[in-house]
Every structure is written in structure tokens, then in C-alpha cells.
Short mmCIF file of C-alpha atoms and ligand atoms in Angstrom, two decimals:
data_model
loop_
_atom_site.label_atom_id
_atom_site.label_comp_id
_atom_site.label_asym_id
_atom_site.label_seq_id
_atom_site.Cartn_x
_atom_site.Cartn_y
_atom_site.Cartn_z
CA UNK A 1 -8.51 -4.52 -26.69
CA UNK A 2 -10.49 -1.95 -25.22
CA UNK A 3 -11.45 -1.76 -21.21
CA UNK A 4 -15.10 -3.75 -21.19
CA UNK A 5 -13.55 -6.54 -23.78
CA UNK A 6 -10.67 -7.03 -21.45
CA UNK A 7 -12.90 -8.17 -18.50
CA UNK A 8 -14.58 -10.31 -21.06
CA UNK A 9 -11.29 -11.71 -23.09
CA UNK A 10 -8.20 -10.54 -21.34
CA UNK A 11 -5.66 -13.28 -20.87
CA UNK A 12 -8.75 -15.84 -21.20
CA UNK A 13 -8.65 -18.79 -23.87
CA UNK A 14 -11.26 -21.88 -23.93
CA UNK A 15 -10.46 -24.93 -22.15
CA UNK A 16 -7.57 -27.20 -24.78
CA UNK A 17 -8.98 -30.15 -23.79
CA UNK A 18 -12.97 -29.74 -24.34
CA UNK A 19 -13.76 -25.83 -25.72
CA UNK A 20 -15.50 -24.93 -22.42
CA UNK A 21 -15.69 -21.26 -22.90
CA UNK A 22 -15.39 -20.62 -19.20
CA UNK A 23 -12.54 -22.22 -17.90
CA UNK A 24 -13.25 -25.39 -15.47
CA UNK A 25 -12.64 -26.06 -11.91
CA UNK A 26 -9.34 -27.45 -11.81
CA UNK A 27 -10.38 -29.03 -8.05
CA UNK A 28 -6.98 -30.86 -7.81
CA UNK A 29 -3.85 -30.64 -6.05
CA UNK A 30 -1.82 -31.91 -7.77
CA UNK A 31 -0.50 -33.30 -11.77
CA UNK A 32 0.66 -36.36 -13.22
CA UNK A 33 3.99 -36.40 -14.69
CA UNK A 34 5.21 -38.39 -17.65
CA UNK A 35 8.71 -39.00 -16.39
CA UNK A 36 10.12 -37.20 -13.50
CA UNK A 37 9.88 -33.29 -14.18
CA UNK A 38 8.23 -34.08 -17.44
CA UNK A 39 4.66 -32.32 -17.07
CA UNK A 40 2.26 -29.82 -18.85
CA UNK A 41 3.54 -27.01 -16.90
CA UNK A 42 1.25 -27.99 -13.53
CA UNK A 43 2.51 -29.39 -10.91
CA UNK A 44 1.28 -28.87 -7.56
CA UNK A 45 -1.43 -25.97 -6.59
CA UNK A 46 0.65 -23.88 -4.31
CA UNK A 47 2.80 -22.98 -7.46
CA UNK A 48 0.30 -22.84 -9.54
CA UNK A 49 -3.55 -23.95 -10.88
CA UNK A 50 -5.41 -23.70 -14.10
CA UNK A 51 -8.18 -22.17 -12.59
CA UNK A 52 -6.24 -19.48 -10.74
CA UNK A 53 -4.02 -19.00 -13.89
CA UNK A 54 -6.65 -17.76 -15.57
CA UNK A 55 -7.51 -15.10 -13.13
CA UNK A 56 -4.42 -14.07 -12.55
CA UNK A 57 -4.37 -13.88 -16.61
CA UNK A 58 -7.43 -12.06 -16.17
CA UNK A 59 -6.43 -9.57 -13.37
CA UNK A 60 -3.18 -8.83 -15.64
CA UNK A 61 -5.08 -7.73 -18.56
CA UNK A 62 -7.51 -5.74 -16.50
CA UNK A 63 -5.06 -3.40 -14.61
CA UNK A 64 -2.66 -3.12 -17.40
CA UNK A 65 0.24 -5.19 -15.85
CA UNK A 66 2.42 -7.55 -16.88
CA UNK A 67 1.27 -10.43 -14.22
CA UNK A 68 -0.83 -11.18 -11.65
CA UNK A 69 -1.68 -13.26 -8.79
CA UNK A 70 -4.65 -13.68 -6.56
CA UNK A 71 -3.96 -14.36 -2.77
CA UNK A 72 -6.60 -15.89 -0.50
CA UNK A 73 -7.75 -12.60 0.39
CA UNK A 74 -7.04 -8.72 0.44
CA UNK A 75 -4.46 -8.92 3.40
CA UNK A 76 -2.45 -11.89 2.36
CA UNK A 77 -2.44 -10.29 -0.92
CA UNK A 78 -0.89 -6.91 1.19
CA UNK A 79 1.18 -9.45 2.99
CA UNK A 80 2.65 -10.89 -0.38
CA UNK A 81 4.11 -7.34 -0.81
CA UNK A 82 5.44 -6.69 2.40
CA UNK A 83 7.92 -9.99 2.25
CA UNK A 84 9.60 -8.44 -0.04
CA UNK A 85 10.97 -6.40 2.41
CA UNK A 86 14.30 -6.67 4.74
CA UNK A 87 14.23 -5.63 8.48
CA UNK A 88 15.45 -1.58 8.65
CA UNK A 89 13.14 -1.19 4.91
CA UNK A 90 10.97 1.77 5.39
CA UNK A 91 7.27 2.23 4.04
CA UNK A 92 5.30 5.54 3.38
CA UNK A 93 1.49 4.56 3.60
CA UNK A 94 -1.62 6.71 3.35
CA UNK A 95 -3.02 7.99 7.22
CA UNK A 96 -6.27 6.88 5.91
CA UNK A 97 -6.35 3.49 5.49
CA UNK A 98 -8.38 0.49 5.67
CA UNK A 99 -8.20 -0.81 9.26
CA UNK A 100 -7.02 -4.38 8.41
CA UNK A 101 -4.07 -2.66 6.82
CA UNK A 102 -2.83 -0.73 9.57
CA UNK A 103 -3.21 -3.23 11.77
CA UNK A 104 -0.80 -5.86 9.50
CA UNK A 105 1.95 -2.61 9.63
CA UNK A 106 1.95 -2.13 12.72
CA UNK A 107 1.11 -4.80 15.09
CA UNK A 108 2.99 -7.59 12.49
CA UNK A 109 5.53 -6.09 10.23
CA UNK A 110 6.49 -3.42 13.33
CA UNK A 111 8.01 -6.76 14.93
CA UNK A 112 10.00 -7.70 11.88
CA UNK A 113 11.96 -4.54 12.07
CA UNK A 114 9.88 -3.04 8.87
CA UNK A 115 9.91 0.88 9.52
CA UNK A 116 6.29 3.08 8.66
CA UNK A 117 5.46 6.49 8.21
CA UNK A 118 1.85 7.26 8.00
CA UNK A 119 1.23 10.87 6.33
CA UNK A 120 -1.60 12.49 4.59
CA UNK A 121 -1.18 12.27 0.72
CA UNK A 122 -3.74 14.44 -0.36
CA UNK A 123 -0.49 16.85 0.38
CA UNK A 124 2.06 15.22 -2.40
CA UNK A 125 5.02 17.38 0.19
CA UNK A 126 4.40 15.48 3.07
CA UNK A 127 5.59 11.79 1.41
CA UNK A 128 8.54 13.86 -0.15
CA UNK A 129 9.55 15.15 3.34
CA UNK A 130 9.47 11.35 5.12
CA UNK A 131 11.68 9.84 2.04
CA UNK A 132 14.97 8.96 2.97
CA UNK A 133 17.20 6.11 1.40
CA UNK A 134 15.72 3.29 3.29
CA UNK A 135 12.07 4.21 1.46
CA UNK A 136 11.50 1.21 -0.26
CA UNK A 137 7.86 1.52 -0.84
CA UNK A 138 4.81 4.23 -0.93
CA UNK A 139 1.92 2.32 -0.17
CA UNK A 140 -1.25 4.73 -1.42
CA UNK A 141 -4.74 4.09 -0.96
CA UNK A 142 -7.20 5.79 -2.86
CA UNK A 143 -10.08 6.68 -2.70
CA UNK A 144 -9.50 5.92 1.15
CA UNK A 145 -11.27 3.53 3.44
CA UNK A 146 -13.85 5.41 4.88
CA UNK A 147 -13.24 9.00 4.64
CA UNK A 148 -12.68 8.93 0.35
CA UNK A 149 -9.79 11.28 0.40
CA UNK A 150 -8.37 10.90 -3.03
CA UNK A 151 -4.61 10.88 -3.34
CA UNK A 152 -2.63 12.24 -6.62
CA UNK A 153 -1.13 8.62 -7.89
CA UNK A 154 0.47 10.19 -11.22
CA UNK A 155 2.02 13.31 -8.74
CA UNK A 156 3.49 10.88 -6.03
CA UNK A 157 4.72 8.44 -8.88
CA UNK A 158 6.51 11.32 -10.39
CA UNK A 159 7.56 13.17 -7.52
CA UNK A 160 8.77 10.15 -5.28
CA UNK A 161 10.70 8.52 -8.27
CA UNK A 162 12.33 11.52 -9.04
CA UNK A 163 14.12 11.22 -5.68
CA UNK A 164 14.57 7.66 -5.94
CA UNK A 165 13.32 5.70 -9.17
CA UNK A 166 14.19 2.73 -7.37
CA UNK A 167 11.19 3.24 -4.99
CA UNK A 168 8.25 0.98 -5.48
CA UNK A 169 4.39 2.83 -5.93
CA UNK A 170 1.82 0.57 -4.48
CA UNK A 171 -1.96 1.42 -4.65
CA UNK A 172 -4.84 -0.40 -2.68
CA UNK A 173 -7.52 0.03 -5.88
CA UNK A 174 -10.27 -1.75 -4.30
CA UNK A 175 -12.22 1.25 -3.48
CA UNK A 176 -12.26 2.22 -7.38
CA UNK A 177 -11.57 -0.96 -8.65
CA UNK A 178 -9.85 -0.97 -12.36
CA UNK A 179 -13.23 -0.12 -14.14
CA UNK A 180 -12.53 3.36 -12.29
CA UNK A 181 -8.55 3.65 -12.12
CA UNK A 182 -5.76 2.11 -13.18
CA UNK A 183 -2.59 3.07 -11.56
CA UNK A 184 -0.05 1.22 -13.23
CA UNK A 185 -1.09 3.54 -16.27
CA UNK A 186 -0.70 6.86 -13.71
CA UNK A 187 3.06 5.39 -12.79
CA UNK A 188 2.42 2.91 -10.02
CA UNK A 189 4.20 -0.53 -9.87
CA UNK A 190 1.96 -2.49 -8.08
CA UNK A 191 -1.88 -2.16 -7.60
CA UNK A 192 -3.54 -4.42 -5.00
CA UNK A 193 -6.57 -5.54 -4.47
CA UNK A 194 -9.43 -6.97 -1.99
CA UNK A 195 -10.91 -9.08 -4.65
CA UNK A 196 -13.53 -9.86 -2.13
CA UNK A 197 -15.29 -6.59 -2.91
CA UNK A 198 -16.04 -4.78 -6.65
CA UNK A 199 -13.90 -7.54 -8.23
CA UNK A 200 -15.80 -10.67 -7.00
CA UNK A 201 -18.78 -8.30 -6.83
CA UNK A 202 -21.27 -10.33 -5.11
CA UNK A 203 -20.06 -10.94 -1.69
CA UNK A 204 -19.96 -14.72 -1.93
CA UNK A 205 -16.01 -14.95 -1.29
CA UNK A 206 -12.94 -13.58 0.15
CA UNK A 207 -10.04 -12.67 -1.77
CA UNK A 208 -6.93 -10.33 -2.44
CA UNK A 209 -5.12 -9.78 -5.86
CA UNK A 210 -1.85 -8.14 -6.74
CA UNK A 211 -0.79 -7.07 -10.29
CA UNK A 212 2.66 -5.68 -11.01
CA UNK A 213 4.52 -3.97 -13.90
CA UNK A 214 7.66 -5.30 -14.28
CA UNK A 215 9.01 -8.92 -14.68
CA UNK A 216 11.64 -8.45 -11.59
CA UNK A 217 8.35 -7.89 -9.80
CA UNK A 218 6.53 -10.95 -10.94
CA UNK A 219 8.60 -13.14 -10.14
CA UNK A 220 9.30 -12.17 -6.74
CA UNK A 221 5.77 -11.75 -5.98
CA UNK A 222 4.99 -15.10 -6.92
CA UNK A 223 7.96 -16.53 -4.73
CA UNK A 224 6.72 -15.05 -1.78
CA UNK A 225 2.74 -16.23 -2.74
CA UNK A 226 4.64 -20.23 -3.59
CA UNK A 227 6.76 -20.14 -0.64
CA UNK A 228 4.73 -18.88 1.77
CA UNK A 229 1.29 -20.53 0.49
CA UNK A 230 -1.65 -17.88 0.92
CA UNK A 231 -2.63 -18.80 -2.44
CA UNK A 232 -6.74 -18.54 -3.48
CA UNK A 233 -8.70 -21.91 -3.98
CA UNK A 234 -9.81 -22.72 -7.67
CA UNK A 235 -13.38 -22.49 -6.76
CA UNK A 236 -12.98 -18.88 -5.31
CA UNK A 237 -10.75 -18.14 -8.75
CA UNK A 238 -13.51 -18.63 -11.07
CA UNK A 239 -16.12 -16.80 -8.81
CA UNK A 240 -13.73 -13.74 -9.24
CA UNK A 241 -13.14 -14.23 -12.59
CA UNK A 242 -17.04 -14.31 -13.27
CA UNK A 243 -17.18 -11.17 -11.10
CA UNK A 244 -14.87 -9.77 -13.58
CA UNK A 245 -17.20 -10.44 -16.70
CA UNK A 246 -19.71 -8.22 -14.65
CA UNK A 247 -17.66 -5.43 -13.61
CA UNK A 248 -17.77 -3.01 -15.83
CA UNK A 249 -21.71 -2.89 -16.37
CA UNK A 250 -22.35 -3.32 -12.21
CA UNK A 251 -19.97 -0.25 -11.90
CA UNK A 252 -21.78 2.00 -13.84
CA UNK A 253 -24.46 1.59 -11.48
CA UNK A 254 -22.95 1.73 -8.42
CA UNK A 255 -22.12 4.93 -9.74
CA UNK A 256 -25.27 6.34 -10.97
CA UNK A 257 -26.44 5.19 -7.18
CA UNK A 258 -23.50 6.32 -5.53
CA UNK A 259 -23.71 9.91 -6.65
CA UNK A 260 -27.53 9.96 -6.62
CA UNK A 261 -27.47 8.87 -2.49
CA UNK A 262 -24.51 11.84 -2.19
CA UNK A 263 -26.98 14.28 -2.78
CA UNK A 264 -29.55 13.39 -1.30
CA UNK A 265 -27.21 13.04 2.09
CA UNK A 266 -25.76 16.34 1.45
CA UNK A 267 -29.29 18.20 1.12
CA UNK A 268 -30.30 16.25 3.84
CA UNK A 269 -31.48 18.65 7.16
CA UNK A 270 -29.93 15.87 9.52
CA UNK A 271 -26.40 15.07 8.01
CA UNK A 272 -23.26 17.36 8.31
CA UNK A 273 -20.86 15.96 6.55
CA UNK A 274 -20.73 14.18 3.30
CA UNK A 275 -18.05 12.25 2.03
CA UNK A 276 -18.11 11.41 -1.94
CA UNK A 277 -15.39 12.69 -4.42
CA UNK A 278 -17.97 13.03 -6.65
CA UNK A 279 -19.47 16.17 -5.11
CA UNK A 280 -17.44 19.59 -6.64
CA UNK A 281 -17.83 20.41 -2.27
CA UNK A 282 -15.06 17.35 -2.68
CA UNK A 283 -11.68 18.74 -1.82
CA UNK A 284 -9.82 16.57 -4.01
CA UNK A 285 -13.16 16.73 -6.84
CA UNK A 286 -10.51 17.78 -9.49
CA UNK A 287 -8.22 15.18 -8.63
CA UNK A 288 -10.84 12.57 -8.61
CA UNK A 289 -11.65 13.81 -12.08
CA UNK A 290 -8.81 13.70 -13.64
CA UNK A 291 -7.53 9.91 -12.66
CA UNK A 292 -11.04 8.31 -12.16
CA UNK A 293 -13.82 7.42 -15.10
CA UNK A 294 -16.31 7.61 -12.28
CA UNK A 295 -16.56 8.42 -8.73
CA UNK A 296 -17.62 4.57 -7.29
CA UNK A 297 -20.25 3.72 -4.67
CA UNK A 298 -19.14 4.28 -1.98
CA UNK A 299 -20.40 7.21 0.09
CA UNK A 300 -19.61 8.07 3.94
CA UNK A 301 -21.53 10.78 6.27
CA UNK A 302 -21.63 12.28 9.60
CA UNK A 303 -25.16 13.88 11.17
CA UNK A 304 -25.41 17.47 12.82
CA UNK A 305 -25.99 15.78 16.09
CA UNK A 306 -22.76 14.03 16.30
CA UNK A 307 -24.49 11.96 18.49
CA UNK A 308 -23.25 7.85 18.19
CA UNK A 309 -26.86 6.96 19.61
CA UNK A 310 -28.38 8.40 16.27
CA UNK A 311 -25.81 7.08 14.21
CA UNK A 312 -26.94 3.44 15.67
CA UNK A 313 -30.35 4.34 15.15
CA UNK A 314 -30.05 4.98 11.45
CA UNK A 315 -28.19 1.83 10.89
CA UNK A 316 -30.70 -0.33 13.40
CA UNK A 317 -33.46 1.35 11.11
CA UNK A 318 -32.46 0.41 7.44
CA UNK A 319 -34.70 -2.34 5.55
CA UNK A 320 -32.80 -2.14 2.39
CA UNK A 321 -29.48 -1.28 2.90
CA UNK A 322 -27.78 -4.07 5.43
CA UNK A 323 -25.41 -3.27 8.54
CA UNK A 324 -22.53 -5.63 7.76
CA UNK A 325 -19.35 -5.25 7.14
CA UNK A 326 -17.53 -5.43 3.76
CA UNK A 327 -18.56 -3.41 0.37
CA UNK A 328 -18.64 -3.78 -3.19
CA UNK A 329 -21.83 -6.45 -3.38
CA UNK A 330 -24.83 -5.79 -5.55
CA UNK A 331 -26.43 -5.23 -2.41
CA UNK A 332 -26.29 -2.20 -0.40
CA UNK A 333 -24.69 -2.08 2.91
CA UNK A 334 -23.86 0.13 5.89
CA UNK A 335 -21.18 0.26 8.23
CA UNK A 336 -19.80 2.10 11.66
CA UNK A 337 -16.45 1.95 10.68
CA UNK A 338 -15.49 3.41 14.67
CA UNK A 339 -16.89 0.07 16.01
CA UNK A 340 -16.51 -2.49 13.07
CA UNK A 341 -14.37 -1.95 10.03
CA UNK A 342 -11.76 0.37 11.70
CA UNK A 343 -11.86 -0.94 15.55
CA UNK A 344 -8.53 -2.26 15.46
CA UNK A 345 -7.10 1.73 14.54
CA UNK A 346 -6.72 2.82 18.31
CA UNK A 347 -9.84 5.65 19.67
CA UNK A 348 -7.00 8.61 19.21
CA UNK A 349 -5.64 7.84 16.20
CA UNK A 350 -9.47 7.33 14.89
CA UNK A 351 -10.27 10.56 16.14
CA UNK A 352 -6.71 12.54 14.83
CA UNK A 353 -8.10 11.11 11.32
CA UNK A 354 -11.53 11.90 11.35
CA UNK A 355 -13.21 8.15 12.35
CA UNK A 356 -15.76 9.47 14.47
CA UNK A 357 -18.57 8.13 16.43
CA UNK A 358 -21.50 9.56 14.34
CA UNK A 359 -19.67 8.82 10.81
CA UNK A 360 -21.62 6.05 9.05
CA UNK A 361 -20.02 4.28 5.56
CA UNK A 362 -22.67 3.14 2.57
CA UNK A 363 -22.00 0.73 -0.05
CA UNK A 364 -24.22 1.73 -2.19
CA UNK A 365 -25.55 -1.40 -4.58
CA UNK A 366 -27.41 -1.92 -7.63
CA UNK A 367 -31.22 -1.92 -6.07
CA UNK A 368 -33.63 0.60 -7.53
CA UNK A 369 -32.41 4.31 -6.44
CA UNK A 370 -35.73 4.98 -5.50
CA UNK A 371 -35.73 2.13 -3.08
CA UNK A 372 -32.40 3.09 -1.58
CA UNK A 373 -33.50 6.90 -1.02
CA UNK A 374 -36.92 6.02 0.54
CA UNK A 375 -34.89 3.48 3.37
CA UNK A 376 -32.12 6.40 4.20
CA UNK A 377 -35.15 8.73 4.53
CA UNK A 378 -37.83 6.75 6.47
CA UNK A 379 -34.32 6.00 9.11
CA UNK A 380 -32.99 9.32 8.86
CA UNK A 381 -36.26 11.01 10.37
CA UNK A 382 -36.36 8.60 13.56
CA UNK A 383 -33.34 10.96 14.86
C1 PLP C 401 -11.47 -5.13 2.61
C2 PLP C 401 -10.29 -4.32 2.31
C3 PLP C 401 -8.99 -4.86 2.45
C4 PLP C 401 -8.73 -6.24 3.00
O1 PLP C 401 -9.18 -7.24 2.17
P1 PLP C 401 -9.72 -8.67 2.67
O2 PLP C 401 -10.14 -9.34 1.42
O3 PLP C 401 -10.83 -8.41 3.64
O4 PLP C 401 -8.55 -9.34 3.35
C5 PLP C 401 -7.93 -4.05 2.08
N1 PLP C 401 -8.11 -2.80 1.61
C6 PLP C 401 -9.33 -2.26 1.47
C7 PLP C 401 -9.47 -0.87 0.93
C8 PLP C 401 -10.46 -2.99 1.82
O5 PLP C 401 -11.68 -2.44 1.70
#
């Protein structure tokens, strides 16, 4: 099956018991047995749920792995991963990252003796030069949360497992989603996602996913999600897997929007700095080309003044687009990452990688362009 049927079919059948093409709630905890251990392969919800099964069936197909399981949300997903870890284990992540991330390395897994280096991946050298025999894990994000750099996943797969083909390749695809990129096909091992945002698609829910490529991998995934319990609810598991049905036909649009809003920013006499790897201006444009169908829509800027007044200005201003946090909804929303999204990365280390006080982070929906352009310029010209 091709891409747009997976999200459709992949790993999907119709209900056994009645033909319901979409599969029911399963709103139960539990399964009757016949005799002791004797059951139809359910038995309590923490292990596992008809409902979930079939988005984690779904997510599978989608991504190209060979299983999948969906978490309650992005960072228990991340923290499904990170159990798989021993005290001393050491982890090469992306500097740019989302701020609920780096916050879960280093103010949790720091106290459980887990060991991370945070480098800048757009140079494929610097992860080489921090790999040493405790690397268990390169944890890549990409494009990154909110400054879109765009790492090399098929370069970093290559390179790192060259060294060590032991080493696992993680990637954080929720910024791209799988309509975009699929890294297990560019060499990762495990792909993550906050299925709260371009997967579930209509910010109704919060949710995390994690799809891996080997067996080994599956079943130690789903240990840690059974034994530890941050599993997703069946009701939020069929809102994702509708999401799914969507995805490929909402992305297209984000994208049309996305780069459509990019230009308009970067012509723009008020903004310095725009942020889209769709732009050729893009440093990593060729990159971006080469591993993604499209370039998403999500778009971040900074204005000529620098000024954070201005900044709050523009986002007190906007009709259409809304100031919350979050992305990947059918509506558009903004964001100052320096005070919401990524508060929790410390002032310095916001400023060392670029977070500053005037930079401003679009989701940009699927609303009429014309709408979207006509609320950026009406608050652009009160600064
Ligand atoms: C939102 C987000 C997360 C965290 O996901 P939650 O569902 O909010 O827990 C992780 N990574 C990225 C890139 C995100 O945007």
C-alpha cells in the first residue's frame, strides 16, 4: 500500500463481531475469561485494548515500523524510551529541542544517573565527536522546536552506526509528522511522536506515540509502557486514529499555508528573521529537500526591533491566528516560545540557542490564506 491508503487501511480491519468499519470504543478495563488464562487475547487495559490496538496498528503502518504504541502523551511516550536505559547510559540529543524534552533529561533522568550531551546536529561531526562506548542513544529532533533547524537523519544513522551499530537512532517526528518524513526508512530505529499535534490534528487531545523497527525493540517498549502504565485511553485512541484518516489531505495544506505565510514574513519591512526550511535562504533547504515531501506549517520569526514589547503586541493583536500553546490543529496558532513553550530551558541556555525575546512561533492551520495574511498584516503594522 501506498502512503495516503496506509492512513486509511494500515493495520485496520472492521470490527469481528458487528462489521463496524471504524473500530468501537472498547470503554472497558478489563475481559472475561473462559477458564483461567483462557481469553481472546485481552485481558486487562494496561497491557493492552482493542481500541488502542488499532492505533498502534495504525501508527505501525504509517511510519513504516514493525510496532507501535501510543502513550498518554508526547513525554510519556519520550519517557517509554528513556527506561530502557541503565544509570552511567549516555544520550546524544539535538541542542534544539522542544522544551518539555529537555526538561525530562535533565531535571528527571539527570537524577537517575542517565548521562546527556546536547550538540548541534545540523553539523553530523559534532555527534561523532561526543560518541563514546556508553552512547546508547542519539535522540534527533527535526525539524526542531522552534527554530526548524533540520538535522541529516540518513547521515547521523550512517555515520553514528558505523562507530557503533549497536547505537539506537531516535527521531521526535512531530514537527513533520510521517506524511512529511519517515525516519525509520532514512535508518532510524525509533520515531516518536506528540500525537497531540499533526497526528490527532485537531487539538481535542493529548497524546505521544512511539514506533520502532525491530522486534527486540517492541517488546521492550511495550514492557516499559505495561509496567509502568502511561498507556492512552480508548477514547483518545480512536480520536488519533481518525486524525490519521485526515492527515495526509490536512498536510498538504498546512503546507501550501505554511510556505505562503514564510514569504510574506520574509518580505515583510518589520521582521528580521525568518525561520521555514522551506525558504532556499534555509541553511539546511537542501537537506530539508531531500528527506521531507514538504516543508510543514510551521513557521517561526524574529522583528528588526528585537524589542519583546512588539513581539507581545503582535501576538495581543491577532484575530485569526490564537496565542496558545501547542501546534498542529486546523486552526492557526501563535506562540512566545521564551515565555511559554520553552520557559522551562533556563534564560542563557535560551539565549546560547537562539530563543529570544522578540522570536514568535506560528502554526499555521487550514483557514483561508488570505485570511491568515490579512491578521499578520493588520498586527504587524501596530509596531
Ligand atoms: C508537544 C511536543 C512534545 C511533547 O508532547 P506532549 O504530547 O505535549 O507531551 C514533544 N516534542 C515536540 C516536538 C512537541 O512539539
Amino acid at each position: 500500500m501506498k502512503f495516503n491508503t496506509k492512513t486509511i487501511h494500515g493495520g485496520q480491519k472492521h470490527d469481528p463481531s458487528t462489521g463496524a468499519v471504524m473500530p468501537p470504543i472498547y470503554q472497558t478495563s478489563t475481559f472475561a475469561q473462559k477458564s483461567p488464562g483462557q481469553h481472546q487475547g485481552y485481558e486487562y487495559s494496561r497491557g493492552e485494548n482493542p481500541t488502542r490496538s488499532a492505533l498502534e496498528n495504525a501508527l505501525a503502518s504509517i511510519e513504516g515500523g514493525v510496532a507501535g504504541f501510543a502513550f498518554g502523551s508526547g513525554l510519556a511516550a519520550i519517557d517509554g524510551v528513556l527506561k530502557l536505559f541503565a544509570p552511567g547510559d549516555e544520550i546524544i540529543a539535538m541542542d534544539d529541542l522542544y522544551g518539555g524534552s529537555y526538561r525530562l533529561f535533565t531535571r528527571v533522568y539527570q537524577k537517575y544517573g542517565l548521562v546527556f550531551h546536547f550538540v548541534d546536529m545540523t553539523n553530523v561531526d559534532a555527534v561523532l565527536e561526543k560518541m563514546n562506548d556508553k552512547t546508547k542513544m542519539i535522540w534527533i529532533e527535526t525539524p526542531t522546536n522552534p527554530l526548524m533547524k533540520v538535522v541529516d537523519i540518513e547521515a547521523v544513522a550512517t555515520k553514528t552506526k558505523a562507530i557503533n551499530p549497536e547505537v539506537f537512532v531516535a527521531v521526535d517526528n512531530t514537527f513533520a509528522s510521517p506524511y512529511l518524513q519517515r525516519p525509520i526508512e532514512l535508518g532510524a530505529d525509533i520515531v516518536m511522536h506528540s500525537a497531540t499535534k499533526y497526528l490527532g490534528g485537531h487539538s481535542d487531545l493529548v497524546a505521544g506515540a512511539i514506533v520502532v523497527n525491530s522486534q527486540q525493540l517492541a517488546k521492550d517498549v511495550h514492557f516499559n509502557l505495561f509496567a509502568t502504565g502511561g498507556i492512552l485511553g480508548p477514547q483518545d485512541s480512536y480520536l488519533v486514529l481518525r486524525g490519521i484518516k485526515t492527515l495526509a489531505v490536512r498536510m498538504d495544506r498546512h503546507c501550501a499555508n505554511g510556505i505562503k505565510v514564510a514569504e510574506f514574513l520574509d518580505a515583510h519591512p518589520k521582521v528580521d528573521q525568518v525561520y521555514y526550511p522551506g525558504l532556499p535562504s534555509h541553511p539546511q533547504h537542501e537537506i530539508a529537500k531531500k528527506q521531507m515531501k514538504d516543508f510543514g506549517g510551521m513557521v517561526t520569526f524574529t522583528l528588526k526591533s528585537a524589542k519583546k514589547e512588539d513581539a507581545f503586541t503582535i501576538l495581543e493583536n491577532l484575530h485569526v491566528f490564537t496565542l496558545a500553546e501547542s501546534l498542529g490543529g486546523v486552526e492557526s496558532l501563535a506562540n512566545h516560545p521564551a515565555t511559554m513553550t520553552h520557559a522551562s530551558i533556563p534564560a542563557d541556555k535560551r539565549a546560547e540557542i537562539g530563543i529570544t525575546d522578540d522570536l514568535i512561533r506560528l502554526s499555521v492551520g487550514i483557514e483561508d490564506i488570505e485570511d491568515l495574511i490579512e491578521d499578520l498584516k493588520q498586527t504587524l503594522d501596530r509596531v
